Amino acid sequence: MDFFDRQAAAQKKTGLLVFYFILAIVCLIALIVVAISQIASIPWNDPQLLGYVTLGTVAVVTIGSLVKIAELAQGGRVVAAMLGGEPVTPNTTDPQEKKLLNVVEEMSLASGVPVPEVYVLNDNTINAFAAGHGPGDTAIGVTRGCIDKLSRDELQGVIAHEFSHILHGDMKLNVRLIGLLNGILCVALIGAFAMRIFAYIRVDDGGSSNDGDRKNGMALTVAVFLIGLAVYIIGYIGVFFGNLIKAAVSRQREFLADASAVQYTRNPDGIAGALWKIGKFESRLSSPHAEEASHLYFGDGLSARTFSFFDTHPPLEERIRAVAPNFEPPASLDMPPAPSSQRSSASAQPPPLPTQPVSTAETLERTLAGAAALLASVPDFALSNVRDLHGAIAFVYAMLLDERSDYREAQLASIGVDDAMRREVMGLYNRRSEIPLPQRLPLIDLVVPTLRQLSPDQYATFRENVHKLIAADQAVHLFEFALQKTLLRHLDLYFTRQTGASVKYRTIIPLLPSVQTLLSALAYIDHPDPAQRDAAFQAGVQQLMINAASYPMTRVDGCDLTRIDNALDEAAQASPQVKRTILAACREVVKHDGVVDTQQYELLRAIADSLDCPMPPLPPVTE
């Protein structure tokens, strides 16, 4: 199952979840109608009763759900803050937090997912979660006990489990679960509100002449109170069944995420060891919101329940047997030693990923070991800069400076930086040659979490400066284009909370001119021989299942970056299955001659990123 299969499966799961909750709401409406008809002596099939109850219940559930989802619209950081998480900055000096960040970075580079924000919860138990609407606004949270009590392999298993939720599209489903349950809970709260209000209404005691009115008023008060009580009870019955649905959905996804973590790390003992330690140290969270987000966690975050059908996670023994049937618990519970430095943990070589790629857009087998090796090979000065806010800004500027001195001076003048920033930018530019070309785009990926620390106004200035640096030489180069499509796109999503493009194209036919441009552009790169170029293009066209003769290569002057950008804007509006076809065709062009050129891969990454498909960086190669 590739990335697009997982996204399609997630959409089906969301549809099934919505169906279950609609069924629960219908049952709520039916119970409320029956309760009111009995208390108020109104026929249950009275059109007005049915209409008012249906409209009222649907309105309460819808508004309650939308309000909660709107609260979480700013992404995973809101959930992390709600649970008491503290952000871990990229330049942290805590050895255990460095270990955590390094594992997250490795997994991000191996999967092509933007590096998420990382939070630590001040709980000594062992647990973790991933939250957000999609890869661009994800936050990963772990407890203090998780990073203190787990070895690096065990921590990597936990993080791989959370990345599985990201890649399977589970996070959006999780947010909708929180919203829908809150909507049903609001029905119960309306009932409680009615009881509190009408329980204290006093009917005017005006004398015997008003005895009839007084009795009628008392009867009305009692009836409304009883209706409020009934709605309160029925609302919590709805919450009861909503939690059953949540638990059933969550349990199945936990088994899948465990299995995926083993696939990603090829180390079943890592995640099995983490699960075993949960049994010894517990996974319960102290946050008052722990119940609300119980389906997000790696382990059960709540106290033991009387009834197992409310459990959002399978029993630990079952999970361990599923991933490592021959797992042998360690002889002691000695804590793992703290890492001595970030670089030493980066050089650890985790086992490789399976041959099945993380995403359709991969052209080579990707490994966590390769991601670790890439991080270990990056010069120290580059890593230290991308993890410092001031240094990260300077690093991006330095990567965009032109090699011609007169253009370089014009670029620096256009952004108006102060002397200190100018010196830092030029210092990094002078050492830019020490960073191999294939490492530059992965380093840009690592800049993203650092630049999220900017204020909105600071980001607006940074974004404007990036555009000025690119435009100063009156030509957009491929690396600059790829940087725009990766760095700025992810930061735009973070700071502006933009949503992805809606689906406009469900077949490839109306997109063929755009795809023709993309395939041609990829074929022109590193194919000076016309015959090779045409063969690479035809290899991509064959993936489209169309008459190749009707779609020849676009002329080279029709493949400039402006036209590529327009083509990507169109392709971004395709359905997941159409995007899969486009990326498969692009991949065939790139790998046709058996050699992946750095420029080809930069453009392929820009294409994949525009289509919301995670794609790992190119591993270090000899230039």
Coordinates of C-alpha atoms in Angstrom, one line a residue:
M1 CA 0.0 0.0 0.0
D2 CA 1.6 3.3 -1.1
F3 CA 1.0 6.8 0.1
F4 CA -2.1 7.4 -2.1
D5 CA -3.6 4.1 -1.2
R6 CA -3.2 5.1 2.5
Q7 CA -4.9 8.4 1.8
A8 CA -7.8 6.8 0.0
A9 CA -8.2 4.3 2.9
A10 CA -8.2 7.1 5.3
Q11 CA -11.0 8.9 3.4
K12 CA -13.0 5.7 3.5
K13 CA -12.4 5.3 7.2
T14 CA -13.6 8.9 7.7
G15 CA -16.7 8.2 5.7
L16 CA -17.5 5.2 7.7
L17 CA -16.9 7.1 10.9
V18 CA -19.3 9.8 9.8
F19 CA -21.9 7.2 9.0
Y20 CA -21.6 5.7 12.5
F21 CA -22.0 9.1 14.1
I22 CA -25.0 10.0 11.9
L23 CA -26.5 6.7 13.0
A24 CA -25.8 7.7 16.6
I25 CA -27.4 11.1 16.1
V26 CA -30.5 9.5 14.5
C27 CA -30.8 7.3 17.6
L28 CA -30.4 10.4 19.8
I29 CA -33.2 12.2 18.0
A30 CA -35.5 9.1 18.3
L31 CA -34.9 8.8 22.0
I32 CA -35.5 12.5 22.7
V33 CA -38.7 12.4 20.6
V34 CA -40.0 9.4 22.6
A35 CA -39.0 11.1 26.0
I36 CA -40.8 14.4 25.1
S37 CA -43.9 12.6 23.8
Q38 CA -44.2 10.7 27.1
I39 CA -43.5 13.6 29.4
A40 CA -45.6 16.2 27.5
S41 CA -48.3 13.8 26.2
I42 CA -47.6 14.6 22.6
P43 CA -47.9 12.0 19.9
W44 CA -44.4 10.8 18.9
N45 CA -45.2 11.3 15.2
D46 CA -46.3 14.9 15.6
P47 CA -44.7 16.8 12.7
Q48 CA -43.8 19.8 14.8
L49 CA -42.2 17.7 17.5
L50 CA -40.2 15.7 15.0
G51 CA -39.1 18.9 13.2
Y52 CA -38.1 20.8 16.2
V53 CA -36.2 17.9 17.9
T54 CA -34.4 17.0 14.6
L55 CA -33.4 20.6 13.8
G56 CA -32.4 21.3 17.4
T57 CA -30.3 18.2 17.9
V58 CA -28.6 18.5 14.5
A59 CA -27.9 22.2 15.2
V60 CA -26.4 21.5 18.7
V61 CA -24.2 18.6 17.5
T62 CA -23.1 20.5 14.4
I63 CA -22.2 23.7 16.2
G64 CA -20.5 21.8 19.1
S65 CA -18.4 19.8 16.6
L66 CA -17.5 22.8 14.5
V67 CA -16.5 24.9 17.5
K68 CA -14.2 22.2 18.8
I69 CA -12.7 21.6 15.3
A70 CA -12.2 25.3 14.9
E71 CA -10.3 25.4 18.3
L72 CA -8.0 22.7 16.9
A73 CA -7.7 24.4 13.4
Q74 CA -4.2 25.8 14.2
G75 CA -2.8 22.3 14.0
G76 CA -1.1 19.9 16.3
R77 CA 0.5 22.5 18.5
V78 CA -3.0 23.3 19.9
V79 CA -3.5 19.7 21.0
A80 CA 0.0 19.6 22.4
A81 CA -0.5 22.7 24.4
M82 CA -3.9 21.4 25.6
L83 CA -2.2 18.3 27.0
G84 CA 0.4 20.4 28.8
G85 CA 3.3 20.0 26.3
E86 CA 6.3 22.3 26.2
P87 CA 7.9 22.9 22.8
V88 CA 11.4 21.6 22.3
T89 CA 13.5 24.2 20.4
P90 CA 15.9 22.9 17.7
N91 CA 18.9 24.4 19.6
T92 CA 18.0 22.7 22.9
T93 CA 21.0 21.8 25.2
D94 CA 19.2 18.9 27.0
P95 CA 20.9 15.7 25.8
Q96 CA 17.7 13.6 26.0
E97 CA 15.8 16.3 24.0
K98 CA 18.6 16.3 21.4
K99 CA 18.2 12.5 21.1
L100 CA 14.5 12.9 20.6
L101 CA 14.9 15.7 18.0
N102 CA 17.5 13.6 16.1
V103 CA 15.3 10.6 15.9
V104 CA 12.4 12.8 14.6
E105 CA 14.7 14.4 12.1
E106 CA 15.9 11.0 10.8
M107 CA 12.4 9.8 10.4
S108 CA 11.3 13.0 8.7
L109 CA 14.2 12.8 6.2
A110 CA 13.5 9.1 5.6
S111 CA 9.8 9.6 4.9
G112 CA 9.9 13.0 3.3
V113 CA 7.4 14.4 5.8
P114 CA 8.2 18.0 7.0
V115 CA 9.9 17.9 10.4
P116 CA 7.1 18.3 12.9
E117 CA 7.1 20.4 16.0
V118 CA 8.2 18.5 19.0
Y119 CA 6.8 18.8 22.5
V120 CA 7.6 17.2 25.8
L121 CA 4.9 16.5 28.4
N122 CA 6.1 16.6 32.0
D123 CA 4.9 13.1 32.9
N124 CA 7.3 10.3 34.1
T125 CA 5.1 7.7 32.4
I126 CA 5.8 6.4 28.9
N127 CA 3.6 7.8 26.1
A128 CA 3.5 9.8 22.9
F129 CA 1.1 11.2 20.3
A130 CA 1.0 12.8 16.9
A131 CA -1.6 15.5 16.2
G132 CA -2.6 17.9 13.4
H133 CA -4.6 18.0 10.2
G134 CA -1.8 16.9 7.9
P135 CA 2.0 16.6 7.5
G136 CA 2.4 20.4 7.3
D137 CA 1.0 21.2 10.7
T138 CA 1.9 18.1 12.7
A139 CA 3.1 18.1 16.3
I140 CA 4.7 15.1 18.0
G141 CA 4.5 15.0 21.8
V142 CA 6.3 12.6 24.1
T143 CA 6.4 12.3 27.8
R144 CA 9.5 13.0 29.8
G145 CA 9.4 9.3 30.9
C146 CA 9.5 8.3 27.2
I147 CA 12.8 10.0 26.5
D148 CA 14.4 9.2 29.9
K149 CA 13.4 5.5 30.2
L150 CA 13.6 4.3 26.6
S151 CA 16.7 3.3 24.7
R152 CA 17.3 5.0 21.3
D153 CA 16.0 2.0 19.4
E154 CA 12.8 1.9 21.6
L155 CA 12.3 5.6 21.1
Q156 CA 12.8 5.2 17.4
G157 CA 10.1 2.5 17.4
V158 CA 7.7 4.9 19.2
I159 CA 8.4 7.8 16.8
A160 CA 8.0 5.4 13.8
H161 CA 4.6 4.4 15.2
E162 CA 3.6 8.1 15.3
F163 CA 4.9 8.7 11.8
S164 CA 2.7 5.8 10.6
H165 CA -0.3 7.8 11.9
I166 CA 0.9 10.8 9.9
L167 CA 1.4 8.8 6.7
H168 CA -1.8 6.9 7.0
G169 CA -3.9 10.1 7.3
D170 CA -5.1 9.2 10.8
M171 CA -4.6 12.7 12.3
K172 CA -7.4 14.4 10.5
L173 CA -9.7 11.5 11.5
N174 CA -8.6 12.0 15.1
V175 CA -9.5 15.7 15.0
R176 CA -12.9 14.9 13.6
L177 CA -13.4 12.3 16.3
I178 CA -12.7 14.9 19.0
G179 CA -15.1 17.3 17.3
L180 CA -18.0 14.8 16.8
L181 CA -17.8 13.6 20.4
N182 CA -17.8 17.2 21.6
G183 CA -20.9 17.8 19.5
I184 CA -22.8 14.9 21.1
L185 CA -21.6 15.9 24.5
C186 CA -23.2 19.3 23.9
V187 CA -26.6 17.6 23.7
A188 CA -26.1 16.4 27.3
L189 CA -24.9 19.9 28.4
I190 CA -28.0 21.5 26.9
G191 CA -30.1 19.1 29.0
A192 CA -28.1 20.0 32.1
F193 CA -28.5 23.7 31.4
A194 CA -32.3 23.3 31.0
M195 CA -32.4 21.6 34.4
R196 CA -30.4 24.3 36.1
I197 CA -32.5 27.1 34.6
F198 CA -36.0 25.8 35.1
A199 CA -35.3 24.2 38.5
Y200 CA -35.1 27.7 39.9
I201 CA -38.1 29.3 38.1
R202 CA -40.6 30.5 40.7
V203 CA -44.3 30.7 39.7
D204 CA -46.0 33.9 41.1
D205 CA -48.0 33.1 44.2
G206 CA -50.8 35.7 43.6
G207 CA -53.7 34.1 45.5
S208 CA -56.5 31.7 44.9
S209 CA -57.7 33.4 41.8
N210 CA -54.5 32.5 40.1
D211 CA -54.4 28.9 41.4
G212 CA -55.1 27.5 37.9
D213 CA -52.3 29.5 36.4
R214 CA -50.0 28.6 39.2
K215 CA -50.7 24.9 38.7
N216 CA -50.2 25.2 35.0
G217 CA -46.9 27.0 35.6
M218 CA -45.8 24.4 38.0
A219 CA -46.7 21.6 35.6
L220 CA -44.8 23.4 32.8
T221 CA -41.8 23.8 35.0
V222 CA -41.7 20.2 36.0
A223 CA -42.2 19.1 32.4
V224 CA -39.3 21.2 31.2
F225 CA -37.2 20.0 34.0
L226 CA -38.0 16.4 33.2
I227 CA -37.4 17.0 29.5
G228 CA -34.0 18.5 30.4
L229 CA -33.2 15.5 32.6
A230 CA -34.2 13.2 29.8
V231 CA -32.0 15.1 27.2
Y232 CA -29.1 15.0 29.7
I233 CA -29.3 11.3 30.1
I234 CA -29.9 10.6 26.4
G235 CA -26.9 12.9 25.6
Y236 CA -24.6 10.9 27.8
I237 CA -26.0 7.7 26.3
G238 CA -24.8 9.2 22.9
V239 CA -21.4 10.0 24.4
F240 CA -21.3 6.3 25.7
F241 CA -21.8 5.0 22.2
G242 CA -19.6 7.6 20.7
N243 CA -16.7 6.5 22.9
L244 CA -17.4 2.9 21.8
I245 CA -17.0 3.9 18.2
K246 CA -13.9 5.9 19.1
A247 CA -12.4 2.9 20.9
A248 CA -13.2 0.4 18.1
V249 CA -11.7 2.7 15.4
S250 CA -8.6 3.4 17.5
R251 CA -7.8 -0.2 18.4
Q252 CA -7.5 -1.3 14.7
R253 CA -5.4 1.7 13.8
E254 CA -2.9 1.0 16.7
F255 CA -2.3 -2.5 15.4
L256 CA -1.6 -1.1 11.9
A257 CA 0.7 1.6 13.3
D258 CA 2.7 -0.9 15.3
A259 CA 3.1 -3.1 12.2
S260 CA 4.2 -0.1 10.1
A261 CA 6.7 1.0 12.7
V262 CA 8.4 -2.4 12.4
Q263 CA 8.4 -2.0 8.6
Y264 CA 10.0 1.4 8.8
T265 CA 12.7 0.4 11.3
R266 CA 13.1 -3.3 10.6
N267 CA 13.6 -3.6 14.4
P268 CA 10.6 -5.3 16.1
D269 CA 12.4 -5.4 19.4
G270 CA 12.5 -1.6 19.5
I271 CA 8.7 -1.0 19.6
A272 CA 8.2 -4.3 21.6
G273 CA 10.7 -3.1 24.2
A274 CA 8.8 0.2 24.5
L275 CA 5.5 -1.6 24.9
W276 CA 7.0 -3.9 27.5
K277 CA 8.3 -0.9 29.5
I278 CA 4.9 0.7 29.4
G279 CA 3.7 -2.4 31.3
K280 CA 6.3 -1.7 33.9
F281 CA 6.2 2.1 34.1
E282 CA 2.6 2.9 32.9
S283 CA 1.4 5.3 30.2
R284 CA -1.2 7.3 32.1
L285 CA -1.2 11.1 31.5
S286 CA -2.0 13.6 34.2
S287 CA -3.6 16.2 31.9
P288 CA -7.3 17.0 32.6
H289 CA -7.8 16.7 28.8
A290 CA -6.3 13.2 28.6
E291 CA -9.8 11.6 28.1
E292 CA -10.6 13.9 25.2
A293 CA -7.5 12.9 23.3
S294 CA -7.3 9.3 24.5
H295 CA -7.3 7.9 20.9
L296 CA -4.2 9.9 19.9
Y297 CA -1.7 8.2 22.3
F298 CA 0.9 5.5 21.7
G299 CA -0.2 3.7 24.9
D300 CA -3.4 4.0 26.9
G301 CA -3.3 7.4 28.5
L302 CA -6.1 6.8 31.1
S303 CA -6.4 4.8 34.3
A304 CA -7.5 1.2 34.0
R305 CA -11.2 0.8 33.0
T306 CA -13.7 -1.7 34.4
F307 CA -14.9 -2.6 30.9
S308 CA -12.4 -3.4 28.2
F309 CA -14.7 -2.4 25.3
F310 CA -13.9 1.3 26.2
D311 CA -10.2 0.7 25.7
T312 CA -8.8 2.8 22.8
H313 CA -5.7 0.5 22.7
P314 CA -5.3 -3.3 22.4
P315 CA -3.8 -5.1 25.4
L316 CA 0.0 -4.7 25.6
E317 CA 0.6 -8.4 25.5
E318 CA -1.3 -8.7 22.2
R319 CA 0.5 -5.8 20.6
I320 CA 3.9 -7.2 21.6
R321 CA 3.0 -10.7 20.3
A322 CA 1.8 -9.1 17.0
V323 CA 5.1 -7.3 16.3
A324 CA 7.7 -9.6 18.0
P325 CA 6.3 -13.1 18.8
N326 CA 9.8 -14.2 20.2
F327 CA 10.4 -11.0 22.2
E328 CA 12.5 -11.6 25.3
P329 CA 12.1 -8.9 28.0
P330 CA 15.4 -7.4 29.3
A331 CA 16.8 -8.8 32.5
S332 CA 16.8 -5.4 34.2
L333 CA 15.1 -2.0 34.0
D334 CA 18.4 0.0 34.0
M335 CA 17.9 3.4 32.4
P336 CA 19.7 3.9 29.0
P337 CA 22.7 6.2 29.3
A338 CA 22.1 9.8 28.2
P339 CA 23.6 10.6 24.8
S340 CA 26.9 12.5 25.1
S341 CA 26.2 14.7 22.1
Q342 CA 23.8 15.2 19.2
R343 CA 26.4 14.2 16.6
S344 CA 27.1 10.9 18.3
S345 CA 23.4 10.0 18.3
A346 CA 23.2 11.0 14.6
S347 CA 25.9 8.6 13.7
A348 CA 24.0 5.6 15.0
Q349 CA 23.0 3.4 12.1
P350 CA 19.4 2.1 12.4
P351 CA 18.3 -0.9 10.4
P352 CA 17.1 -0.2 6.9
L353 CA 13.5 0.3 5.8
P354 CA 11.8 -2.5 3.7
T355 CA 11.9 -2.5 0.0
Q356 CA 8.4 -1.1 -0.2
P357 CA 8.8 2.7 -0.4
V358 CA 7.2 5.1 2.0
S359 CA 5.7 7.0 -0.9
T360 CA 5.0 6.5 -4.6
A361 CA 7.4 9.3 -5.5
E362 CA 10.5 7.6 -4.3
T363 CA 12.9 6.6 -7.0
L364 CA 15.4 4.8 -4.8
E365 CA 15.0 2.6 -1.7
R366 CA 15.0 4.9 1.3
T367 CA 16.5 3.9 4.6
L368 CA 16.6 5.3 8.1
A369 CA 20.2 4.4 8.0
G370 CA 20.7 6.6 5.0
A371 CA 18.9 9.5 6.8
A372 CA 21.2 9.0 9.8
A373 CA 24.3 8.9 7.5
L374 CA 23.1 12.0 5.8
L375 CA 22.8 13.9 9.1
A376 CA 26.1 12.5 10.3
S377 CA 27.9 13.7 7.1
V378 CA 26.5 17.3 7.2
P379 CA 29.2 19.8 8.3
D380 CA 28.9 20.8 11.9
F381 CA 28.7 24.5 11.1
A382 CA 25.7 23.9 8.8
L383 CA 23.7 21.9 11.4
S384 CA 24.4 24.4 14.1
N385 CA 23.1 27.2 11.9
V386 CA 19.9 25.5 10.8
R387 CA 19.0 24.8 14.4
D388 CA 19.4 28.5 15.5
L389 CA 16.8 31.0 14.5
H390 CA 19.2 33.8 13.5
G391 CA 21.5 31.3 11.8
A392 CA 18.7 29.6 10.0
I393 CA 17.6 32.8 8.4
A394 CA 21.2 33.5 7.4
F395 CA 21.6 30.0 6.0
V396 CA 18.6 30.3 3.7
Y397 CA 19.8 33.7 2.5
A398 CA 23.3 32.3 1.9
M399 CA 22.0 29.4 -0.2
L400 CA 20.2 31.9 -2.5
L401 CA 23.2 34.2 -3.1
D402 CA 24.5 34.4 -6.7
E403 CA 28.1 33.4 -7.5
R404 CA 28.6 36.6 -9.4
S405 CA 29.8 39.3 -7.0
D406 CA 27.9 42.2 -8.6
Y407 CA 24.6 40.3 -8.5
R408 CA 25.4 39.2 -5.0
E409 CA 25.9 42.8 -3.8
A410 CA 22.6 43.7 -5.5
Q411 CA 20.8 40.8 -3.7
L412 CA 22.1 41.9 -0.3
A413 CA 21.2 45.5 -0.9
S414 CA 17.7 44.5 -1.9
I415 CA 16.9 42.9 1.4
G416 CA 18.5 45.6 3.5
V417 CA 19.9 43.4 6.3
D418 CA 22.0 44.9 9.1
D419 CA 25.8 44.5 9.3
A420 CA 25.7 41.6 11.7
M421 CA 23.3 39.6 9.5
R422 CA 25.3 40.6 6.4
R423 CA 28.5 39.2 8.0
E424 CA 26.8 36.0 9.0
V425 CA 25.3 35.5 5.5
M426 CA 28.6 36.1 3.8
G427 CA 30.4 33.8 6.2
L428 CA 28.0 31.0 5.3
Y429 CA 28.2 31.8 1.6
N430 CA 32.0 31.5 1.8
R431 CA 31.6 28.0 3.2
R432 CA 28.8 27.0 1.0
S433 CA 31.1 24.9 -1.2
E434 CA 31.7 22.6 1.9
I435 CA 28.1 21.5 1.7
P436 CA 27.6 19.0 -1.2
L437 CA 24.7 19.9 -3.5
P438 CA 22.6 16.8 -2.6
Q439 CA 22.7 17.9 1.1
R440 CA 21.4 21.4 0.5
L441 CA 17.7 20.6 0.0
P442 CA 17.6 18.3 3.0
L443 CA 19.1 21.0 5.1
I444 CA 16.4 23.3 4.0
D445 CA 13.9 20.7 5.3
L446 CA 15.6 21.0 8.7
V447 CA 15.3 24.7 8.7
V448 CA 11.5 24.5 8.7
P449 CA 11.0 23.8 12.5
T450 CA 13.5 26.5 13.4
L451 CA 11.8 29.1 11.3
R452 CA 8.4 28.3 12.8
Q453 CA 9.7 30.3 15.8
L454 CA 9.3 33.5 13.8
S455 CA 6.4 35.8 14.6
P456 CA 3.9 36.4 11.7
D457 CA 5.4 39.8 11.0
Q458 CA 9.0 38.4 11.1
Y459 CA 7.9 35.6 8.7
A460 CA 6.3 38.1 6.3
T461 CA 9.7 40.0 6.2
F462 CA 11.6 36.8 5.7
R463 CA 9.3 35.6 3.0
E464 CA 9.6 38.9 1.1
N465 CA 13.4 38.8 1.4
V466 CA 13.5 35.3 -0.1
H467 CA 11.5 36.5 -3.1
K468 CA 13.8 39.5 -3.5
L469 CA 16.9 37.3 -3.4
I470 CA 15.5 35.0 -6.0
A471 CA 14.3 37.9 -8.3
A472 CA 17.5 40.0 -8.0
D473 CA 19.3 38.2 -10.8
Q474 CA 16.2 38.3 -13.0
A475 CA 16.3 34.5 -13.3
V476 CA 14.9 31.7 -11.2
H477 CA 17.2 28.7 -10.9
L478 CA 16.0 25.1 -10.3
F479 CA 17.2 25.0 -6.7
E480 CA 15.5 28.3 -6.0
F481 CA 12.3 27.0 -7.4
A482 CA 12.5 23.8 -5.4
L483 CA 13.2 25.9 -2.3
Q484 CA 10.0 27.9 -2.9
K485 CA 8.0 24.8 -3.4
T486 CA 9.3 23.2 -0.2
L487 CA 10.3 25.7 2.4
L488 CA 7.9 28.6 1.7
R489 CA 5.0 26.3 1.0
H490 CA 5.3 24.5 4.4
L491 CA 5.8 27.8 6.3
D492 CA 2.9 29.4 4.4
L493 CA 0.7 26.5 5.6
Y494 CA 1.9 27.0 9.1
F495 CA 1.6 30.8 9.4
T496 CA -1.5 31.3 7.3
R497 CA -3.4 28.1 8.0
Q498 CA -4.2 27.6 4.3
T499 CA -6.0 24.5 3.3
G500 CA -5.0 22.3 0.4
A501 CA -6.4 22.7 -3.0
S502 CA -9.9 21.2 -3.5
V503 CA -10.3 18.3 -6.0
K504 CA -11.2 19.6 -9.4
Y505 CA -9.8 16.8 -11.7
R506 CA -10.8 13.2 -11.2
T507 CA -9.3 12.0 -14.6
I508 CA -5.9 12.7 -16.2
I509 CA -7.4 13.9 -19.5
P510 CA -7.9 17.6 -18.7
L511 CA -4.5 17.7 -17.1
L512 CA -2.5 16.2 -20.0
P513 CA -1.1 19.5 -21.2
S514 CA 0.2 20.2 -17.7
V515 CA 1.6 16.7 -17.3
Q516 CA 3.2 17.0 -20.7
T517 CA 5.1 20.1 -19.5
L518 CA 6.3 18.4 -16.3
L519 CA 7.5 15.3 -18.1
S520 CA 9.3 17.3 -20.8
A521 CA 11.0 19.5 -18.2
L522 CA 12.3 16.4 -16.4
A523 CA 13.5 14.8 -19.7
Y524 CA 15.5 17.9 -20.7
I525 CA 17.5 17.8 -17.4
D526 CA 20.7 15.6 -17.8
H527 CA 19.6 14.3 -21.2
P528 CA 21.7 16.2 -23.8
D529 CA 21.2 13.4 -26.4
P530 CA 17.9 13.9 -28.2
A531 CA 17.3 10.2 -28.5
Q532 CA 17.8 9.6 -24.7
R533 CA 15.6 12.6 -24.0
D534 CA 12.8 11.3 -26.1
A535 CA 13.1 7.8 -24.7
A536 CA 12.9 9.1 -21.1
F537 CA 9.8 11.2 -22.0
Q538 CA 8.1 8.3 -23.7
A539 CA 8.8 6.1 -20.6
G540 CA 6.8 8.6 -18.6
V541 CA 4.0 8.9 -21.1
Q542 CA 3.5 5.1 -21.1
Q543 CA 2.4 5.4 -17.4
L544 CA -0.5 7.7 -18.5
M545 CA -2.1 4.9 -20.6
I546 CA -2.7 7.3 -23.6
N547 CA -1.7 7.5 -27.2
A548 CA 1.9 8.7 -27.0
A549 CA 1.9 10.0 -30.5
S550 CA -0.7 12.6 -29.6
Y551 CA 1.5 14.1 -26.9
P552 CA 5.0 14.8 -28.1
M553 CA 7.6 16.6 -25.9
T554 CA 7.0 20.2 -25.3
R555 CA 9.6 22.6 -26.8
V556 CA 12.4 23.5 -24.4
D557 CA 11.2 27.2 -24.3
G558 CA 7.8 25.9 -23.2
C559 CA 9.3 24.3 -20.1
D560 CA 10.4 27.4 -18.2
L561 CA 9.8 27.5 -14.4
T562 CA 6.8 29.8 -14.8
R563 CA 5.0 27.2 -17.0
I564 CA 6.1 24.4 -14.6
D565 CA 4.7 26.4 -11.7
N566 CA 1.3 26.9 -13.6
A567 CA 1.3 23.1 -14.4
L568 CA 1.8 22.3 -10.8
D569 CA -1.0 24.6 -9.7
E570 CA -3.3 22.6 -12.0
A571 CA -2.0 19.2 -11.0
A572 CA -2.5 20.1 -7.3
Q573 CA -6.2 20.1 -7.9
A574 CA -6.3 16.5 -9.0
S575 CA -7.7 13.6 -7.0
P576 CA -5.2 11.3 -5.1
Q577 CA -5.4 8.6 -7.7
V578 CA -4.7 11.1 -10.5
K579 CA -1.8 12.5 -8.5
R580 CA -0.4 9.0 -8.2
T581 CA -0.4 8.6 -12.0
I582 CA 1.3 11.9 -12.5
L583 CA 4.1 11.1 -10.0
A584 CA 4.5 7.6 -11.4
A585 CA 5.1 9.1 -14.8
C586 CA 7.5 11.6 -13.5
R587 CA 9.4 8.9 -11.7
E588 CA 9.8 6.9 -14.8
V589 CA 11.3 9.8 -16.7
V590 CA 13.9 10.4 -13.9
K591 CA 15.0 6.8 -13.5
H592 CA 14.9 5.9 -17.2
D593 CA 18.7 6.1 -17.7
G594 CA 19.5 4.6 -14.2
V595 CA 21.1 7.8 -13.0
V596 CA 19.3 10.3 -10.7
D597 CA 20.7 13.7 -11.3
T598 CA 20.6 16.2 -8.4
Q599 CA 18.7 18.7 -10.5
Q600 CA 16.2 16.1 -11.7
Y601 CA 15.6 15.1 -8.1
E602 CA 15.1 18.7 -7.0
L603 CA 12.4 19.2 -9.6
L604 CA 10.9 15.9 -8.7
R605 CA 10.7 16.9 -5.1
A606 CA 9.1 20.2 -6.0
I607 CA 6.5 18.3 -8.0
A608 CA 5.9 15.8 -5.2
D609 CA 5.7 18.6 -2.6
S610 CA 3.2 20.5 -4.7
L611 CA 1.0 17.4 -4.9
D612 CA 1.2 16.8 -1.1
C613 CA 3.1 13.6 -1.4
P614 CA 6.0 13.1 1.1
M615 CA 9.2 12.3 -0.7
P616 CA 12.6 11.7 0.9
P617 CA 15.7 13.7 0.0
L618 CA 18.4 12.3 -2.2
P619 CA 21.1 10.5 -0.3
P620 CA 24.7 11.8 -0.4
V621 CA 26.4 11.1 -3.7
T622 CA 29.8 11.8 -5.1
E623 CA 29.6 14.8 -7.4

